[in-house]
Coordinates of C-alpha atoms and ligand atoms in Angstrom, one line a residue:
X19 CA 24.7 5.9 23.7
X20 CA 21.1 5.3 23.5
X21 CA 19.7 3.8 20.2
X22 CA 17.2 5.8 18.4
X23 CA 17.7 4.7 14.6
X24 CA 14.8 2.5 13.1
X25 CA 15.5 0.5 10.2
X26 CA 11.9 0.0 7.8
X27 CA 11.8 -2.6 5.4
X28 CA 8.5 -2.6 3.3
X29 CA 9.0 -5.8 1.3
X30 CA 6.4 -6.5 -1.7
X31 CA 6.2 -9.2 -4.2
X32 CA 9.5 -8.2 -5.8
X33 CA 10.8 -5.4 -4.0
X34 CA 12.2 -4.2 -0.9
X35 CA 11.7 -0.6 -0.4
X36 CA 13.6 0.6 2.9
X37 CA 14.1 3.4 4.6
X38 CA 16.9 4.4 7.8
X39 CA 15.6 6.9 10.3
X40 CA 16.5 8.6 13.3
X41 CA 13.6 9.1 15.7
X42 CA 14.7 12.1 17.7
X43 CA 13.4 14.1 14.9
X44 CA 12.5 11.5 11.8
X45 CA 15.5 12.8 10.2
X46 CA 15.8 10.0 7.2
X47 CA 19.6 8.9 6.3
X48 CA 19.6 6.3 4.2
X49 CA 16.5 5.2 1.8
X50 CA 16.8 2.6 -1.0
X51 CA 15.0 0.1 -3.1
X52 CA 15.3 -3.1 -4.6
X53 CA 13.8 -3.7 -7.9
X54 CA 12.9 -7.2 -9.8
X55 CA 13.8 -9.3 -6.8
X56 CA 13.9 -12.7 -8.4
X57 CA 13.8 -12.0 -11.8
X58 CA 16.3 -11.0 -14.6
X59 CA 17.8 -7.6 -14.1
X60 CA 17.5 -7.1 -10.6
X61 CA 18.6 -3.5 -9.1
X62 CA 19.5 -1.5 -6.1
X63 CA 19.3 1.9 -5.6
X64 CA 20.2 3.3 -2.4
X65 CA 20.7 6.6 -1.1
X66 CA 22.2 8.1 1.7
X67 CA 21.4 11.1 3.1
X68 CA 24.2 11.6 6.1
X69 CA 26.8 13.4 4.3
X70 CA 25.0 14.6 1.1
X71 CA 26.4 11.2 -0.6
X72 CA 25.2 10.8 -4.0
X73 CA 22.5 7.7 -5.3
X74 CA 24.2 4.5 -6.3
X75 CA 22.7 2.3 -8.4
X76 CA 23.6 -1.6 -9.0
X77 CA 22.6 -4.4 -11.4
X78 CA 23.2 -6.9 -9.0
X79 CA 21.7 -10.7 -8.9
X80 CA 19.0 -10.9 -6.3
X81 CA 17.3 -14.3 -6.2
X82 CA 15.1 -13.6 -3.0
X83 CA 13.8 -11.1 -0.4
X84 CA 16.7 -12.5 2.2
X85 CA 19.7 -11.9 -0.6
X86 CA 17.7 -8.3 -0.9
X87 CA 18.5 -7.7 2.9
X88 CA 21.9 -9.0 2.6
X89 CA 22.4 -6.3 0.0
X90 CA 20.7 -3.0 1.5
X91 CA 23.0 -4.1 4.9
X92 CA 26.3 -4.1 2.7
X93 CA 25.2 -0.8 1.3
X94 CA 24.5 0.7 4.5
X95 CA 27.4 -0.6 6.1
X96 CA 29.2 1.6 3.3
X97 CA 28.0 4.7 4.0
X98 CA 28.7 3.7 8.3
X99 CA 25.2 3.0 8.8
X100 CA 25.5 -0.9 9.0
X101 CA 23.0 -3.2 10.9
X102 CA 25.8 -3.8 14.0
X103 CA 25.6 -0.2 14.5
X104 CA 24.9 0.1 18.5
X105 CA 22.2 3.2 17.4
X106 CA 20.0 1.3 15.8
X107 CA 16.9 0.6 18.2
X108 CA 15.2 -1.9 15.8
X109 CA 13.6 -2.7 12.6
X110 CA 10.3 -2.2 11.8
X111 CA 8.7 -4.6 8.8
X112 CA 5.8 -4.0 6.8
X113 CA 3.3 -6.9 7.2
X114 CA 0.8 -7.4 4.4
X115 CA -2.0 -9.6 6.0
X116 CA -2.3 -9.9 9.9
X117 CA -5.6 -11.7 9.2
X118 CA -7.6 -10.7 12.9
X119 CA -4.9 -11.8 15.0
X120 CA -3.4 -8.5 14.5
X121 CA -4.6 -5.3 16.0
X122 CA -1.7 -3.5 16.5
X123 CA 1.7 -3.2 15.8
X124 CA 3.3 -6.1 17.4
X125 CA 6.8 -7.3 18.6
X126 CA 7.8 -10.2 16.5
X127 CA 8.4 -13.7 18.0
X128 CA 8.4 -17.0 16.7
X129 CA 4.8 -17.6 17.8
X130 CA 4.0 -14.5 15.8
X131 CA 6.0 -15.1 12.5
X132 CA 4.0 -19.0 12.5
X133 CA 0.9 -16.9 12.3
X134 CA 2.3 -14.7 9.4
X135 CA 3.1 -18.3 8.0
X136 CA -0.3 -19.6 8.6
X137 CA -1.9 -16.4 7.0
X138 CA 0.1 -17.0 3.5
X139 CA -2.9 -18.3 1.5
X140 CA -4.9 -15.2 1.7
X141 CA -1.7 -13.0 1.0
X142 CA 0.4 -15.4 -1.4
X143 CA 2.3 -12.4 -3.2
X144 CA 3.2 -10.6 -0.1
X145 CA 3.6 -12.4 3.2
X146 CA 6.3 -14.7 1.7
X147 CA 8.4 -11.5 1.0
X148 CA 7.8 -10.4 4.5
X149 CA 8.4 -13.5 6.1
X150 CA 11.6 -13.9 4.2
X151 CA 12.7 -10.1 5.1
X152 CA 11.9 -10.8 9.0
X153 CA 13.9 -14.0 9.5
X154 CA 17.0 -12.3 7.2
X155 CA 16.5 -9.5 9.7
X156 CA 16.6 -11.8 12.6
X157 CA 20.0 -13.4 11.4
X158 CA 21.8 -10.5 11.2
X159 CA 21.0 -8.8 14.1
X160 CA 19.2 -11.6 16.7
X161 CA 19.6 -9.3 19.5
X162 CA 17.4 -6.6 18.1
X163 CA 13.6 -6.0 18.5
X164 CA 11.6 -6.5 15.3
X165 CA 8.4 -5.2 14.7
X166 CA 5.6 -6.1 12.6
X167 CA 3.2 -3.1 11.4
X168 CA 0.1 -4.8 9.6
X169 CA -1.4 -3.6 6.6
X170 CA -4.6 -4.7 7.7
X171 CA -4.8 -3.7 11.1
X172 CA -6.1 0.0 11.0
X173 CA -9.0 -2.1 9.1
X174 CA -10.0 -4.0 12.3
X175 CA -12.4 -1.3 13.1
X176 CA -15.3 -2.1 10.5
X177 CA -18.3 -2.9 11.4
X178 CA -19.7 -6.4 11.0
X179 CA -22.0 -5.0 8.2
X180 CA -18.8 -3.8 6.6
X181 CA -16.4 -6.5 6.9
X182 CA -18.6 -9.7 6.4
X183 CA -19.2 -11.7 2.9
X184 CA -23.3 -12.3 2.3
X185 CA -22.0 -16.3 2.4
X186 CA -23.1 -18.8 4.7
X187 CA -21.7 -17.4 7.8
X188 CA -20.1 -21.3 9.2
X189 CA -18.8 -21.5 6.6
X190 CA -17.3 -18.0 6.8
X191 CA -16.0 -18.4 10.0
X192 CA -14.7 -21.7 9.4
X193 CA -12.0 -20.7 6.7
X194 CA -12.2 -17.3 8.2
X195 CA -13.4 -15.8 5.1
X196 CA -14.3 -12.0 5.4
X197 CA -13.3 -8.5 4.5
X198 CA -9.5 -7.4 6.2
X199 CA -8.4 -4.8 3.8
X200 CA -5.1 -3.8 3.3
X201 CA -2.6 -0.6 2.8
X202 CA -4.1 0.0 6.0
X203 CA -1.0 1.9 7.1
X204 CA -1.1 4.0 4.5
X205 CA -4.6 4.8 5.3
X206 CA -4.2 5.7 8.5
X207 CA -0.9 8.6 8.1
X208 CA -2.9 9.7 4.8
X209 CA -6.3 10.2 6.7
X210 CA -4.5 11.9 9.9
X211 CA -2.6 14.2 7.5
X212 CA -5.6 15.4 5.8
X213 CA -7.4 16.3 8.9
X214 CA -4.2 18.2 9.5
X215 CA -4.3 20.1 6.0
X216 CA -8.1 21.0 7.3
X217 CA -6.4 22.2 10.9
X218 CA -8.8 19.8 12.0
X219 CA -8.1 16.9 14.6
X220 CA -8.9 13.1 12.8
X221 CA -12.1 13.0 15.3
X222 CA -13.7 15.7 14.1
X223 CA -13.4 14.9 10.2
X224 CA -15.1 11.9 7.7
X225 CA -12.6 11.2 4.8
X226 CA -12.4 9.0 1.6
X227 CA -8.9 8.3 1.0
X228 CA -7.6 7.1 -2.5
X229 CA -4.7 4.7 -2.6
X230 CA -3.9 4.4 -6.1
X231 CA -0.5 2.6 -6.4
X232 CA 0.4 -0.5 -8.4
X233 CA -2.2 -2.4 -5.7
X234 CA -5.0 0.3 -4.9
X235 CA -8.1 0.5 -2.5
X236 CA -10.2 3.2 -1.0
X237 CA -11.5 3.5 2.3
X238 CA -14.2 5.3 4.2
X239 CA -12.7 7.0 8.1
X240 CA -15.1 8.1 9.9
X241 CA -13.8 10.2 13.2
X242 CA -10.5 8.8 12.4
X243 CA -11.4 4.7 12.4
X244 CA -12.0 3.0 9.0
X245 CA -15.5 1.9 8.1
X246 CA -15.1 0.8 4.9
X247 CA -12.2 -0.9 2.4
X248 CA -12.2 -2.1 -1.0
X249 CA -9.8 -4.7 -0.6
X250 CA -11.5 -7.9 1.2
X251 CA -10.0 -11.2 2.2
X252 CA -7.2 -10.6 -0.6
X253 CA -5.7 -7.6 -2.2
X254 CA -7.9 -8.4 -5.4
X255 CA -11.1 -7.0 -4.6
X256 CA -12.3 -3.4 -5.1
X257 CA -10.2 -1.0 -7.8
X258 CA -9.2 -1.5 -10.7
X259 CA -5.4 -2.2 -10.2
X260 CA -2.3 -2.2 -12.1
X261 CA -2.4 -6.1 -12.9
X262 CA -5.4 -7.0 -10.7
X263 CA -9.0 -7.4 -11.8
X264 CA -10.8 -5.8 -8.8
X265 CA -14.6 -6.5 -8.4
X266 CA -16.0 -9.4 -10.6
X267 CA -18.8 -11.6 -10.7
X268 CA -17.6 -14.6 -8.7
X269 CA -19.0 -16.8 -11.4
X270 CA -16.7 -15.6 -14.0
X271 CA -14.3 -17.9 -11.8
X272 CA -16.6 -21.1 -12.2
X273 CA -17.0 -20.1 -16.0
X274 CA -13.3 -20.0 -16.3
X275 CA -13.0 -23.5 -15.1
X276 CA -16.0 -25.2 -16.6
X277 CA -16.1 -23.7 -20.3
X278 CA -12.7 -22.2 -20.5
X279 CA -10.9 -25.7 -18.6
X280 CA -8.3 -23.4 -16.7
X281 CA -7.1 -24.3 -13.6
X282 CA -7.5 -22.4 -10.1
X283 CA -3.8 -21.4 -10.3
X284 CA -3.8 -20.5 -13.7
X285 CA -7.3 -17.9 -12.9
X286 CA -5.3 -16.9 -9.6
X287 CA -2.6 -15.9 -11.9
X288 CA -5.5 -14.1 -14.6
X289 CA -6.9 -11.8 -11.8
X290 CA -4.0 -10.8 -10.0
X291 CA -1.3 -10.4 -12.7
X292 CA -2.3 -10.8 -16.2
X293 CA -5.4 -8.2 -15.6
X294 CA -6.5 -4.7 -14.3
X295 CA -4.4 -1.9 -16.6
X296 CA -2.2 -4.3 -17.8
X297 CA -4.7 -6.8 -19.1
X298 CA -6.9 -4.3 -20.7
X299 CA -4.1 -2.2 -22.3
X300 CA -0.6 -3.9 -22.2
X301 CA 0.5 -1.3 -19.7
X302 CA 0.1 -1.0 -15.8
X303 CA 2.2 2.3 -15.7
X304 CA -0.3 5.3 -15.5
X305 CA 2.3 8.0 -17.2
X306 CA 2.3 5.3 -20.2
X307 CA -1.3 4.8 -20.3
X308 CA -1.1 8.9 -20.7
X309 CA 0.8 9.4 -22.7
X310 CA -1.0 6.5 -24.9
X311 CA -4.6 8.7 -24.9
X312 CA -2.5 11.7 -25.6
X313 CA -1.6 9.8 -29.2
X314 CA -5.2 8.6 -29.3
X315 CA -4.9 5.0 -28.7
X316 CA -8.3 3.6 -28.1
X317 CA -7.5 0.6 -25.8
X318 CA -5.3 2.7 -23.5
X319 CA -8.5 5.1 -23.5
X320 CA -10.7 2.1 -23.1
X321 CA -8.6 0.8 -20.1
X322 CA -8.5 4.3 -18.4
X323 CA -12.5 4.9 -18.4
X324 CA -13.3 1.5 -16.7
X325 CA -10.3 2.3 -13.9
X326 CA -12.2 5.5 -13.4
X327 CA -15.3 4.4 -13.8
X328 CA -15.0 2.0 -10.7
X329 CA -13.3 4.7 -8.7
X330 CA -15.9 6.8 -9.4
X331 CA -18.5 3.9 -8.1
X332 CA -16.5 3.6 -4.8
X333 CA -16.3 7.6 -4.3
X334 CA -20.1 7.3 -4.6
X335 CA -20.4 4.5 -2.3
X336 CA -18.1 5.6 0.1
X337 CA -20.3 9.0 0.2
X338 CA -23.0 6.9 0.8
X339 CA -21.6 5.0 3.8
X340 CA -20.5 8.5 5.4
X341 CA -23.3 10.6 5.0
X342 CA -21.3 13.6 5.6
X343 CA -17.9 13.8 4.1
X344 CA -15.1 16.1 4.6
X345 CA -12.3 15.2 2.5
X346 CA -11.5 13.3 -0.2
X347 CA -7.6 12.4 -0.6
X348 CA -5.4 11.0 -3.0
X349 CA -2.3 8.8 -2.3
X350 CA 0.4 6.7 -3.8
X351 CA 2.0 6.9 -7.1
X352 CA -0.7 7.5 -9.5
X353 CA -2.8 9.5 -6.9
X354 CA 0.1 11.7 -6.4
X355 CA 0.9 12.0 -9.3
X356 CA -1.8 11.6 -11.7
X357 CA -3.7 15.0 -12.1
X358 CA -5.7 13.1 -15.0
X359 CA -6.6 11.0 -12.7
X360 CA -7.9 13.4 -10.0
X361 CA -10.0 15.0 -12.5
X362 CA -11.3 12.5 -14.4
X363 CA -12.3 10.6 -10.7
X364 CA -14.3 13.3 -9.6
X365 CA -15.9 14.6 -12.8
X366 CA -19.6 15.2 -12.4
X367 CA -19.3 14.5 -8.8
X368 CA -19.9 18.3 -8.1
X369 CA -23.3 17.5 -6.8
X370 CA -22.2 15.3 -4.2
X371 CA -20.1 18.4 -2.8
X372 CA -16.5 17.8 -4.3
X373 CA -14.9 20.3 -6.5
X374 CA -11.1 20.6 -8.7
X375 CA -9.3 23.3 -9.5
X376 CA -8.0 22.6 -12.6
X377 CA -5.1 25.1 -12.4
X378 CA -4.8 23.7 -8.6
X379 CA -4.5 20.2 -9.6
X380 CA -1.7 20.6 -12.8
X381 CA 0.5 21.5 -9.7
X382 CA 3.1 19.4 -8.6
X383 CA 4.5 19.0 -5.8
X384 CA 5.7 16.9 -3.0
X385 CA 3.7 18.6 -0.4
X386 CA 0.2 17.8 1.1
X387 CA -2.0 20.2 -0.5
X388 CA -6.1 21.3 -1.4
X389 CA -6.5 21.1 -5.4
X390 CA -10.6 22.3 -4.1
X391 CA -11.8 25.7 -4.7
X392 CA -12.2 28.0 -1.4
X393 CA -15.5 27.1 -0.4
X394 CA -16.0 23.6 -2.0
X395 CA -18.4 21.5 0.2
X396 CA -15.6 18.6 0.1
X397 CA -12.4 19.6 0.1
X398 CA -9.8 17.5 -2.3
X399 CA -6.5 17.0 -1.2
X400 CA -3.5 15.4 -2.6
X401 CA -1.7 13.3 0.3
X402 CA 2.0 12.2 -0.4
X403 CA 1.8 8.7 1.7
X404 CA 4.7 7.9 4.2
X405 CA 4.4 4.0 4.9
X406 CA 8.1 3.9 5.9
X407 CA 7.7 7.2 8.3
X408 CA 4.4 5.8 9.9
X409 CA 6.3 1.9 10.7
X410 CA 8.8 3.6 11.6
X411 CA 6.9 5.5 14.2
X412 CA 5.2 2.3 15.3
X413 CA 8.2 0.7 15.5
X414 CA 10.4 3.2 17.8
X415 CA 7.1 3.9 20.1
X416 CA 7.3 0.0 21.0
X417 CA 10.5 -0.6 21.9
X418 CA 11.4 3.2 23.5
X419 CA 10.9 3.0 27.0
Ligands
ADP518 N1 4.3 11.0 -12.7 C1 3.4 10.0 -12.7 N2 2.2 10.1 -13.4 C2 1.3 9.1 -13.4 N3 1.5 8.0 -12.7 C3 2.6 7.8 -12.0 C4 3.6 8.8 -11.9 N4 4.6 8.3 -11.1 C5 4.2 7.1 -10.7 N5 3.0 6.8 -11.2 C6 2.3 5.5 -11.0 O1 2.5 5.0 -9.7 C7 2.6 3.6 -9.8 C8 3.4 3.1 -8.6 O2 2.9 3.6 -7.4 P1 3.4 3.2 -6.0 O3 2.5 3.8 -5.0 O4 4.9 3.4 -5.9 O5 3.0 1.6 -6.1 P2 3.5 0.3 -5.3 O6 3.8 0.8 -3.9 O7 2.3 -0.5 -5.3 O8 4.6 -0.2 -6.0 C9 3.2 3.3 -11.1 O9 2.9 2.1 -11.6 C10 2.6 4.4 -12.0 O10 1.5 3.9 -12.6
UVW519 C1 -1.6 -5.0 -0.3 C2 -1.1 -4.5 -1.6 O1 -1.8 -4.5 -2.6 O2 0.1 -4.0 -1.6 P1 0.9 -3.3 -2.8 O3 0.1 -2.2 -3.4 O4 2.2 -2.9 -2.2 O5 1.1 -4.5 -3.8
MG520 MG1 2.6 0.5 -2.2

């Protein structure tokens, strides 16, 4: 029997989302997640697809990212998809920072998990996770390839103008601070698929793609290779996020310390969790915040204008940087999902060539799809991401031969 099943596991701060697929034809069957890894009330939700077999969802205990594995195995090996299966080829993990050692997707080893160690400072929330997920993986199944697909590696391609910090450039390359970006594999299927919507090859087309998840960047693709992120040496810069700051002065930092006596871990903590949506309203969740303007609350409204007014900014900027642009997509959960969004975003931008449809954009669906008028100079498209379908893909064209 040959093995064609991947296993995906895209770990995050404090969850596991995962995915089973079978290559011959990307046929999904099983997908899951684990919720509030490491805090009270953890959950697992997992769902097979083999048989038709309903979701089951569990309040189970979960202290880490390795008891997380432990769990999705014992729920696969319920539904006779368990990690001894003979058909599985490997498992593909989602790496957060690859730093520039990482171009490509990349056989894990041991020399290659000490460099996702020794990149941990400039990804503290994530690369812990996916370290932990990798060596669980490992355990169970030491025979099996494992594969590492870097969030930051389809951002390798940006120019020096792009990717470096106006600092003192030794001391730049002494700490290796510059510009990586991130969500880079979600970048990468999302600006592919919208050259496809255009029945246009990713050569031929410039794109702005919107990730607006929980984390959320943009980036600039020209002819298929990204130009431009918003994310830099950390997933804090850029957007407006659900719990991170984005773009500040630098000096806020240094005020902080000096006049407000806080600590670097306590503004580390400020920036990428107490701030963004949640610091300016109380809520990170975009159907909340919504549903707040709908009742008129001011702060929700308040929190809402300055996420879109920096989107807006980087839509701009992004123009700027491509001189011609063909597309502009939205991705991830509030991108998907948030026609408010989508409007609000691009409101006033009709100068600059892109156009919505209002009655196009109140659609939804789980399709890839133009909310733009016929004839808009830009077209607009809403992009459902696949992270888990694109490692996956990485993962299987590595170790099939
Ligand atoms: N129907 C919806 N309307 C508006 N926002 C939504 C909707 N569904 C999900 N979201 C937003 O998507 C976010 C999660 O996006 P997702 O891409 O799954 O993020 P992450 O991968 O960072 O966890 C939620 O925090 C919520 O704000
Ligand atoms: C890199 C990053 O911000 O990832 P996420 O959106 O999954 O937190
Ligand atoms: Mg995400």
């Amino acid at each position: 029997m040959t093995a064609t099943r991947v296993l995906v596991l895209n770990s995050g701060s404090s969850s596991v989302k995962y995915q089973l697929l079978d290559m011959r034809d990307s046929t999904r069957l099983a997908v899951g997640l684990v919720e509030r890894i490491g805090e009270q009330g953890s959950r697992l939700k997992h769902t097979p697809l083999t048989d038709g077999g309903g979701t089951r969802e569990r309040s189970v205990a979960i202290a880490d990212h390795a008891a997380a594995l432990k769990a999705v195995a014992e729920e696969l090996a319920r539904d006779g998809l368990g990690l001894d299966s003979p058909e599985l080829a490997a498992i593909g993990h989602r790496v957060v920072h690859g730093g520039q050692s990482f171009t490509e997707p990349t056989v894990i080893d041991d020399a290659v998990l000490a460099e996702i160690e020794r990149l941990i400072p400039v990804a503290p929330l994530h690369n812990p996770a996916n370290l932990m997920g990798i060596r669980t993986a490992r355990a169970l199944r030491p025979d099996l390839p494992q594969v590492a697909v870097f969030d930051t590696a389809f951002h390798t391609t940006m120019p020096e103008s792009a990717a470096r910090y106006a600092i003192d450039v030794a001391t730049a390359d002494a700490y290796r601070v510059r510009r990586y970006g991130f969500h880079g594999t979600s970048h990468a299927y999302v600006s592919r698929a919208t050259a496809a919507l255009l029945g246009k090859a990713p050569e031929e087309v410039n794109v702005i793609v919107l990730h607006l998840g929980n984390g959320a960047s943009a980036s600039a693709v020209r002819a298929g290779r990204c130009v431009d992120t918003s994310m830099g040496l950390t997933p804090l810069e850029g957007l407006v996020m659900g719990t991170r700051s984005g773009d500040i002065d630098p000096a806020v930092i240094f005020h902080l310390m000096r006049v407000g006596g806080m600590s670097t871990d306590e503004i580390d903590t400020l920036l990428n969790k107490k701030s963004g949506l949640i610091g300016l309203c109380g809520d990170n969740d975009m159907r909340e915040i919504s549903r707040r303007i709908d009742e008129g609350d001011e702060r929700a409204e308040l929190a809402f204008g300055i996420y879109i007014h920096r989107l807006k900014k980087y839509i701009g900027a992004y123009c700027a940087v491509l001189g011609r642009v063909d597309a502009i997509a939205f991705t991830a959960g509030v991108g998907e999902n948030a026609a408010r969004v989508r409007q609000a975003a691009l409101a006033g931008l009709e100068p600059l060539g892109p156009a919505v449809d209002a009655d196009l954009n109140a659609v939804r669906s789980d399709e890839a799809r133009l909310i733009s008028p016929a004839g808009a100079r830009v077209a607009v498209a809403v992009v459902p991401t696949d992270e888990e379908l694109e490692i996956a893909t990485q993962t299987y064209a590595l170790v099939d031969r």
